[in-house]
């Protein structure tokens, strides 16, 4: 078999051979039969749906020596010349590369010259790529076309074609092929060309073709050449699985693999968006999804796991990354950042995700048993409200966390027995007021109380307790000064539950432990910087990923 691509070999030569564009075929055949062909057509539709093929068939039949009911004979000299691409009556131009005003002027100049056939057919592909000036020149010709000239303007993006041009054309829209029609076509080609291929491979081919006859036959050819093995060029399922798992590493690995296979980051984004759109449609309008049933089931499962709001969010995020890529020197980096952002809950912006983030961090801080875990109720498995207080109604609503044995200053700064009560009463002036820098800030985290002569430094949570106790050696001198002698000091954490739960029983709380809301308000606030320090302290080995507040 001569080396000829399946797409070329099975390219339709007559209107009747075109797949899935019946409305276009009907309009054109009728026009030809009645000799009422237009001077300018606009063919729009996705790539690979047969726009230029149809334009060539039109050119062929308009110049055919023996047309049969609106179809070319495909045997006469003119038909064969068009088929071989050497007809003087058909001029094909790609507007993407011939988009200057000079190019168009050349066309116009040539258009007025005669040619061997009855009609001169200009096929301008990707006409939306024409420059403004070139569009203006084309428009002039369309306004007063030479009688024997037919323009066929093809585009994947009709919205970008100037309205003035569009309004002077007959606009015919091409559609992607329904999956069953495409499948029938592929099976016919497979049988006709004697290709051996499994059903699974045919489905993979159809999936990759995504409704485009040209892309489908290209995929079939590749599949046949590799013995039915067809790598998905973009492993969309792998990407979606990684999204479902919130797995940034897996996403980056998928990008690396795909890029290594020569796939451009922009194309990856397009493939992903197309796939996610299908996922979305399985939930909203399954009848619009053009996929074989087995594949449809896979997408439905993916969509269920992702959830519609998240699918929409990912599509939006990918769309934004597409914009960013336009000006970025390295589009792969843009893609990677976008993907990581989409799975990293911390990096998502917006008030809602920020609140969720704070809530989660707070929970983690509270539940983390940095030192001694709170007593647990064996029945409920939950921390016992009040800790020790639950066993001893007279005990304050606190639990000891850092220094179960009193920390006693051994430095001979002061002598005699100090008064914890006095320290507690004068804490802000005699202690905080005397400390400097970090120690001062840390002392502000503690609420001092006197418990039977022992100075108890109450803090809000375990990380604060650790900081205070770590800094005790720097504070003890001042504390003992304030106490007028040596006193025992312990650091305790208020139970997290006690802070948030309204079910605190006042009768269980010693008076000095009762938290007066006004007093809480008057407590010094912790700076954002120290909050960050706390967070990073609370998660050893962690690093701050975002400075967002
Ligand atoms: Zn002919």
XYZ file of C-alpha atoms and ligand atoms in Angstrom:
550
model
C 0.000 0.000 0.000
C 1.377 3.340 -1.017
C 2.239 5.635 1.836
C -0.787 7.845 1.987
C -2.417 9.084 5.125
C -5.779 7.572 5.913
C -7.199 11.041 6.082
C -6.109 11.834 2.507
C -7.022 8.403 1.258
C -10.525 8.583 2.693
C -11.061 12.272 2.118
C -14.560 12.804 0.731
C -14.588 13.612 -2.991
C -18.325 14.169 -3.317
C -20.919 15.901 -1.173
C -22.568 12.533 -0.495
C -19.386 11.277 1.153
C -19.274 14.079 3.723
C -20.128 12.863 7.215
C -22.445 14.617 9.596
C -22.892 17.915 7.720
C -26.161 17.201 5.949
C -27.517 20.738 6.315
C -24.422 22.171 4.614
C -24.524 19.576 1.848
C -28.210 20.200 1.164
C -27.704 23.970 0.878
C -24.723 23.695 -1.449
C -26.143 20.977 -3.706
C -29.384 22.863 -4.161
C -27.493 26.042 -5.035
C -25.393 24.205 -7.621
C -28.363 22.374 -9.176
C -30.254 25.647 -9.518
C -27.165 27.627 -10.603
C -27.725 29.990 -7.703
C -24.388 29.626 -6.031
C -23.341 32.558 -3.889
C -20.311 34.752 -4.407
C -19.072 34.328 -0.885
C -19.496 31.629 1.713
C -18.353 31.582 5.297
C -17.704 28.051 6.550
C -17.271 27.989 10.313
C -16.753 25.117 12.723
C -14.186 23.235 14.789
C -11.009 21.992 13.169
C -11.195 18.774 11.238
C -14.905 18.946 10.477
C -14.493 19.172 6.688
C -14.592 22.895 5.904
C -11.814 22.963 3.289
C -12.782 19.527 1.987
C -16.291 20.846 1.359
C -14.881 23.972 -0.264
C -12.881 21.800 -2.669
C -15.908 19.692 -3.585
C -17.802 22.924 -4.258
C -14.944 24.189 -6.443
C -14.896 20.860 -8.262
C -18.596 20.732 -9.037
C -18.660 24.396 -10.123
C -16.033 23.601 -12.788
C -16.971 19.994 -13.555
C -17.573 19.211 -17.222
C -20.315 16.671 -16.436
C -21.836 17.393 -13.032
C -24.468 14.864 -11.886
C -27.309 16.228 -9.750
C -25.185 18.723 -7.930
C -22.226 16.326 -7.557
C -18.897 16.468 -9.414
C -18.163 13.596 -11.807
C -14.653 13.148 -10.360
C -13.467 11.883 -13.762
C -13.182 14.903 -16.055
C -9.949 16.852 -16.474
C -11.137 19.694 -14.247
C -12.230 17.354 -11.436
C -8.938 15.459 -11.545
C -6.937 18.694 -11.547
C -8.738 19.897 -8.436
C -8.254 16.517 -6.775
C -4.538 16.593 -7.556
C -4.249 20.157 -6.318
C -3.011 21.639 -9.609
C -6.133 23.336 -10.921
C -5.802 26.951 -12.032
C -9.390 27.539 -11.004
C -8.942 26.862 -7.340
C -6.697 29.041 -5.212
C -6.182 28.006 -1.600
C -4.682 30.437 0.849
C -4.008 30.138 4.524
C -4.866 33.531 5.957
C -2.703 32.764 8.965
C 0.398 33.051 6.796
C -0.935 35.315 3.986
C -2.629 37.882 6.110
C -1.136 41.143 4.889
C -2.943 43.691 2.784
C -0.521 43.019 -0.111
C -1.436 39.369 -0.145
C -5.096 40.247 -0.449
C -4.421 42.880 -3.150
C -2.601 40.186 -5.164
C -5.650 37.970 -4.857
C -7.972 40.721 -5.952
C -5.796 41.582 -8.939
C -5.729 37.928 -9.987
C -9.444 37.518 -9.386
C -10.355 39.809 -12.235
C -8.253 37.770 -14.679
C -9.963 34.968 -16.551
C -9.211 31.304 -15.910
C -9.870 28.077 -17.826
C -12.981 27.043 -15.861
C -16.328 28.684 -15.464
C -15.590 29.651 -11.895
C -12.573 30.802 -10.000
C -12.823 29.615 -6.407
C -10.778 31.236 -3.656
C -10.512 29.254 -0.463
C -9.260 31.420 2.408
C -8.586 29.292 5.444
C -8.425 30.794 8.964
C -9.866 34.020 7.593
C -10.173 35.499 11.110
C -6.377 35.849 11.063
C -6.436 38.544 8.368
C -5.063 41.927 9.387
C -7.486 44.844 9.571
C -6.235 46.361 6.343
C -6.381 43.012 4.582
C -9.931 42.517 5.849
C -10.843 45.931 4.445
C -9.359 45.053 1.054
C -11.212 41.728 1.027
C -14.428 43.489 1.969
C -14.075 45.778 -1.049
C -13.864 42.778 -3.348
C -16.821 41.117 -1.666
C -18.869 44.267 -2.224
C -18.327 44.099 -6.000
C -17.257 40.578 -6.825
C -16.294 39.637 -10.386
C -19.138 37.481 -11.679
C -17.124 34.277 -12.107
C -15.472 34.393 -8.676
C -16.608 32.443 -5.595
C -14.995 33.082 -2.230
C -15.075 30.407 0.439
C -13.889 31.813 3.747
C -13.198 29.185 6.386
C -12.719 29.835 10.065
C -12.713 28.118 13.419
C -13.657 31.412 15.041
C -16.463 33.227 13.185
C -16.855 35.767 16.004
C -13.462 37.173 15.089
C -14.441 37.727 11.464
C -15.467 41.326 10.873
C -19.231 41.723 10.904
C -19.060 43.640 7.614
C -17.488 40.595 5.979
C -19.783 38.087 7.651
C -22.855 40.001 6.516
C -21.778 39.652 2.888
C -21.424 35.896 3.030
C -23.688 32.898 3.315
C -22.723 31.512 6.674
C -22.720 27.701 6.918
C -21.816 26.082 10.205
C -19.983 22.772 10.473
C -20.401 20.533 13.494
C -18.350 17.925 15.258
C -19.568 14.471 14.337
C -21.883 12.511 16.615
C -19.915 9.679 18.158
C -21.959 6.863 16.628
C -21.596 8.334 13.157
C -17.864 8.705 13.622
C -17.611 5.191 14.991
C -19.457 3.819 11.964
C -17.070 5.728 9.716
C -13.998 4.453 11.549
C -15.253 0.861 11.344
C -15.895 1.270 7.643
C -12.381 2.671 7.090
C -10.897 -0.117 9.237
C -12.670 -2.749 7.131
C -11.927 -1.068 3.804
C -8.231 -0.567 4.557
C -7.878 -4.021 6.133
C -6.629 -2.648 9.452
C -6.558 -5.035 12.386
C -7.547 -3.218 15.520
C -9.339 -4.084 18.763
C -12.575 -2.513 19.923
C -10.730 -0.940 22.848
C -8.288 0.672 20.443
C -11.166 1.973 18.333
C -12.654 3.607 21.431
C -9.293 5.152 22.259
C -9.139 6.481 18.696
C -12.629 7.961 18.952
C -11.788 9.501 22.292
C -8.742 11.189 20.902
C -10.527 12.335 17.767
C -13.144 14.065 19.916
C -15.645 14.460 17.121
C -13.242 15.643 14.433
C -13.147 13.316 11.430
C -9.618 14.382 10.550
C -8.212 13.969 14.068
C -9.970 10.630 14.418
C -8.458 9.225 11.228
C -5.020 10.561 12.234
C -5.388 8.791 15.567
C -6.520 5.622 13.794
C -3.477 5.752 11.557
C -1.159 6.179 14.531
C -2.904 3.377 16.372
C -2.628 1.057 13.375
C 1.061 1.912 12.971
C 1.793 1.107 16.610
C -0.245 -2.106 16.705
C -3.234 -0.609 18.438
C -1.233 1.068 21.154
C -2.366 4.632 21.409
C -0.995 6.783 24.145
C -3.354 9.447 25.262
C -1.318 12.448 24.404
C -2.482 14.234 27.518
C -3.225 11.710 30.295
C -6.376 13.530 31.365
C -7.490 10.741 33.701
C -4.225 10.971 35.596
C -4.687 14.727 36.006
C -8.255 14.295 37.219
C -7.259 11.585 39.724
C -4.628 13.948 41.103
C -7.249 16.699 41.416
C -9.540 14.310 43.274
C -6.709 13.387 45.657
C -5.543 17.019 46.066
C -2.150 15.644 45.066
C 0.089 18.451 43.805
C 3.071 16.131 43.344
C 1.089 13.842 41.088
C -0.083 16.801 38.997
C 3.461 18.081 38.544
C 4.646 14.607 37.575
C 1.858 14.397 35.001
C 2.918 17.776 33.584
C 6.543 16.652 33.402
C 5.647 13.412 31.620
C 3.322 15.084 29.173
C 5.726 17.900 28.357
C 8.493 15.342 27.876
C 6.335 13.729 25.205
C 6.418 17.043 23.387
C 3.017 18.351 24.448
C 2.836 22.117 24.739
C 1.530 23.443 28.113
C -1.208 25.386 26.324
C -2.387 22.236 24.604
C -2.391 20.436 27.951
C -4.668 23.145 29.336
C -6.957 22.827 26.302
C -7.124 19.054 26.648
C -7.888 19.320 30.364
C -10.565 21.957 29.898
C -12.199 19.909 27.140
C -12.194 16.835 29.355
C -13.474 18.679 32.425
C -16.213 20.232 30.353
C -17.355 16.739 29.419
C -17.197 15.759 33.113
C -19.323 18.794 33.905
C -21.811 17.884 31.187
C -22.234 14.346 32.514
C -23.810 16.021 35.541
C -25.729 18.810 33.847
C -26.650 17.610 30.344
C -25.385 14.093 29.630
C -27.086 14.017 26.241
C -24.525 16.570 25.033
C -21.527 14.366 25.807
C -20.207 12.726 22.664
C -18.463 9.691 24.102
C -18.832 5.922 23.956
C -20.766 4.494 26.893
C -17.816 2.910 28.687
C -15.951 6.188 28.597
C -19.021 8.100 29.667
C -19.161 5.962 32.817
C -15.562 6.860 33.690
C -16.251 10.565 33.321
C -19.425 10.354 35.366
C -17.477 8.771 38.232
C -14.788 11.422 38.009
C -17.392 14.180 38.011
C -19.103 12.722 41.064
C -15.840 12.605 42.981
C -14.814 16.109 42.011
C -18.234 17.686 42.441
C -19.653 20.238 40.043
C -18.504 23.371 41.952
C -14.942 22.131 41.983
C -15.018 21.216 38.289
C -16.159 24.742 37.521
C -13.462 26.163 39.767
C -10.752 24.118 38.061
C -11.975 25.101 34.596
C -11.908 28.754 35.676
C -8.430 28.393 37.142
C -7.146 26.763 33.975
C -8.765 29.484 31.891
C -6.949 32.149 33.892
C -3.665 30.296 33.470
C -4.241 30.346 29.710
C -4.426 34.147 29.911
C -1.301 34.348 32.044
C 0.599 32.163 29.582
C 0.253 34.784 26.859
C 2.732 37.090 28.531
C 4.794 34.569 30.425
C 8.288 33.626 29.268
C 7.779 30.063 30.481
C 4.245 28.778 30.072
C 5.060 25.523 31.858
C 5.737 27.385 35.093
C 2.411 29.185 34.767
C 0.648 25.855 34.299
C 2.408 24.288 37.261
C 1.613 27.187 39.563
C -2.019 27.133 38.464
C -2.338 23.399 39.102
C -0.713 23.572 42.529
C -2.974 26.479 43.436
C -6.008 24.418 42.454
C -5.159 21.576 44.825
C -3.505 23.520 47.612
C -6.383 24.591 49.785
C -4.153 27.030 51.650
C -3.242 28.824 48.470
C -6.755 29.360 47.306
C -7.827 32.922 47.719
C -11.166 34.247 48.744
C -12.738 34.827 52.127
C -14.349 31.423 52.337
C -11.197 29.439 51.809
C -9.359 31.794 54.128
C -11.869 31.193 56.892
C -11.714 27.457 56.289
C -7.965 27.671 56.487
C -7.980 29.563 59.796
C -10.532 27.193 61.238
C -8.466 24.176 60.299
C -5.252 25.653 61.691
C -6.997 26.501 64.932
C -8.362 23.000 65.241
C -4.965 21.525 64.588
C -3.344 23.784 67.154
C -5.934 22.889 69.756
C -5.939 19.180 69.170
C -2.209 18.778 68.861
C -0.908 17.049 72.025
C 2.393 18.871 72.126
C 3.070 18.106 75.758
C 0.610 16.176 77.866
C -2.624 15.135 76.221
C -5.817 16.203 77.883
C -7.503 13.521 79.957
C -9.802 11.505 77.734
C -13.205 10.203 78.620
C -12.939 6.466 77.838
C -16.624 6.327 76.885
C -16.789 9.220 74.448
C -13.143 9.260 73.458
C -13.273 13.041 73.815
C -11.154 15.194 76.005
C -12.671 15.577 79.437
C -13.979 19.045 79.992
C -12.025 20.620 82.739
C -9.341 17.928 82.876
C -8.363 17.596 86.472
C -11.357 19.683 87.404
C -13.599 16.826 86.388
C -12.107 14.737 89.121
C -11.699 17.534 91.620
C -14.575 20.013 91.589
C -12.527 22.581 93.451
C -9.637 22.546 90.987
C -9.469 25.338 88.416
C -10.453 24.666 84.830
C -6.932 24.165 83.603
C -4.544 21.373 82.945
C -0.820 21.426 83.621
C 1.208 21.046 80.501
C 4.761 22.124 80.858
C 6.101 22.007 84.344
C 4.369 19.456 86.475
C 6.975 20.135 89.099
C 7.440 23.766 90.047
C 10.232 25.609 88.319
C 12.370 27.169 91.000
C 14.880 29.837 90.245
C 18.255 28.828 91.528
C 19.908 32.094 90.686
C 20.596 33.966 93.941
C 18.947 37.130 92.815
C 16.550 37.259 95.718
C 16.104 35.312 98.872
C 13.190 34.454 101.120
C 9.683 33.373 100.138
C 8.063 35.494 97.480
C 4.381 36.206 97.105
C 2.721 34.785 94.007
C -0.308 36.929 94.787
C 1.841 40.033 94.582
C 3.300 39.017 91.212
C -0.155 38.342 89.818
C -1.401 41.724 91.029
C 1.492 43.686 89.595
C 2.202 41.523 86.519
C 1.840 44.233 83.886
C 4.047 46.796 85.587
C 6.442 44.764 87.715
C 7.047 41.957 85.232
C 6.027 42.904 81.670
C 7.150 46.482 82.273
C 10.611 45.280 83.307
C 11.164 42.824 80.458
C 12.457 43.632 77.012
C 12.113 42.295 73.497
C 10.995 38.715 73.023
C 10.657 37.971 76.740
C 8.337 40.936 77.101
C 6.168 39.784 74.201
C 6.068 36.274 75.572
C 5.165 37.436 79.085
C 2.173 39.189 77.510
C 0.802 35.824 76.423
C 0.407 34.691 80.021
C -2.313 35.458 82.529
C -0.814 35.107 86.012
C -2.814 33.764 88.930
C -1.890 32.839 92.460
C -2.850 29.314 93.401
C -1.987 28.567 97.021
C 1.292 30.442 96.795
C 2.283 29.046 93.397
C 2.379 31.445 90.475
C 0.393 29.841 87.640
C 0.966 31.332 84.204
C -2.142 30.570 82.160
C -1.794 30.570 78.395
C -4.256 29.902 75.608
C -2.754 26.889 73.956
C 0.097 24.413 73.937
C 2.397 26.301 71.563
C 2.109 29.373 73.784
C 2.836 27.221 76.815
C 5.986 25.958 75.184
C 7.137 29.461 74.374
C 6.459 30.766 77.852
C 8.170 27.869 79.555
C 11.139 28.046 77.222
C 11.503 31.674 78.197
C 10.976 31.220 81.897
C 14.731 31.321 82.679
C 14.852 34.822 81.183
C 11.783 35.932 83.147
C 12.364 34.369 86.527
C 14.689 37.041 87.815
C 12.080 39.760 87.238
C 9.275 37.547 88.581
C 11.142 36.949 91.821
C 11.892 40.613 92.109
C 8.194 41.320 91.784
C 7.378 38.560 94.289
C 9.857 39.894 96.782
C 11.410 36.454 96.986
C 11.554 33.026 95.383
C 8.247 31.519 94.369
C 7.183 28.433 92.471
C 6.050 29.022 88.891
C 4.157 26.669 86.637
C 2.779 27.155 83.151
C -0.627 25.804 82.291
C -2.823 25.730 79.220
C -6.474 26.553 79.455
C -8.454 23.732 77.960
C -9.360 24.487 74.391
C -12.899 23.261 74.943
C -13.289 25.558 77.915
C -12.444 28.570 75.783
C -14.990 27.956 73.099
C -17.724 25.994 74.818
C -20.447 27.921 76.558
C -21.025 24.995 78.940
C -18.407 26.102 81.446
C -19.824 25.485 84.876
C -19.016 28.519 87.036
C -19.252 26.348 90.142
C -16.269 24.349 88.853
C -14.124 27.397 88.305
C -12.142 29.011 91.046
C -12.930 32.677 91.137
C -9.547 33.838 89.970
C -9.760 31.525 86.952
C -13.032 32.877 85.728
C -12.377 34.603 82.455
C -13.910 38.006 82.388
C -14.623 38.938 78.746
C -13.608 42.541 79.423
C -10.341 41.360 80.807
C -9.731 39.228 77.732
C -10.283 42.239 75.549
C -7.778 44.178 77.597
C -5.151 41.493 77.152
C -2.375 42.473 74.782
C -2.885 41.137 71.300
C -0.313 38.959 69.663
C 1.266 40.436 66.576
C 0.771 38.785 63.205
C 4.468 38.072 63.068
C 4.433 36.181 66.323
C 1.302 34.328 65.218
C 3.204 33.100 62.219
C 6.075 32.073 64.436
C 3.640 30.179 66.539
C 2.225 28.391 63.559
C 5.612 27.393 62.281
C 6.652 26.375 65.783
C 3.554 24.259 66.079
C 4.420 22.381 62.897
C 8.085 21.454 63.080
C 9.608 21.205 59.636
C 6.859 23.232 58.073
C 7.382 26.356 56.089
C 5.194 29.269 55.307
C 3.783 28.846 51.807
C 1.817 32.009 51.586
C 2.034 35.374 53.226
C -1.655 35.966 52.699
C -3.374 37.259 55.743
Zn -15.992 16.439 -13.424
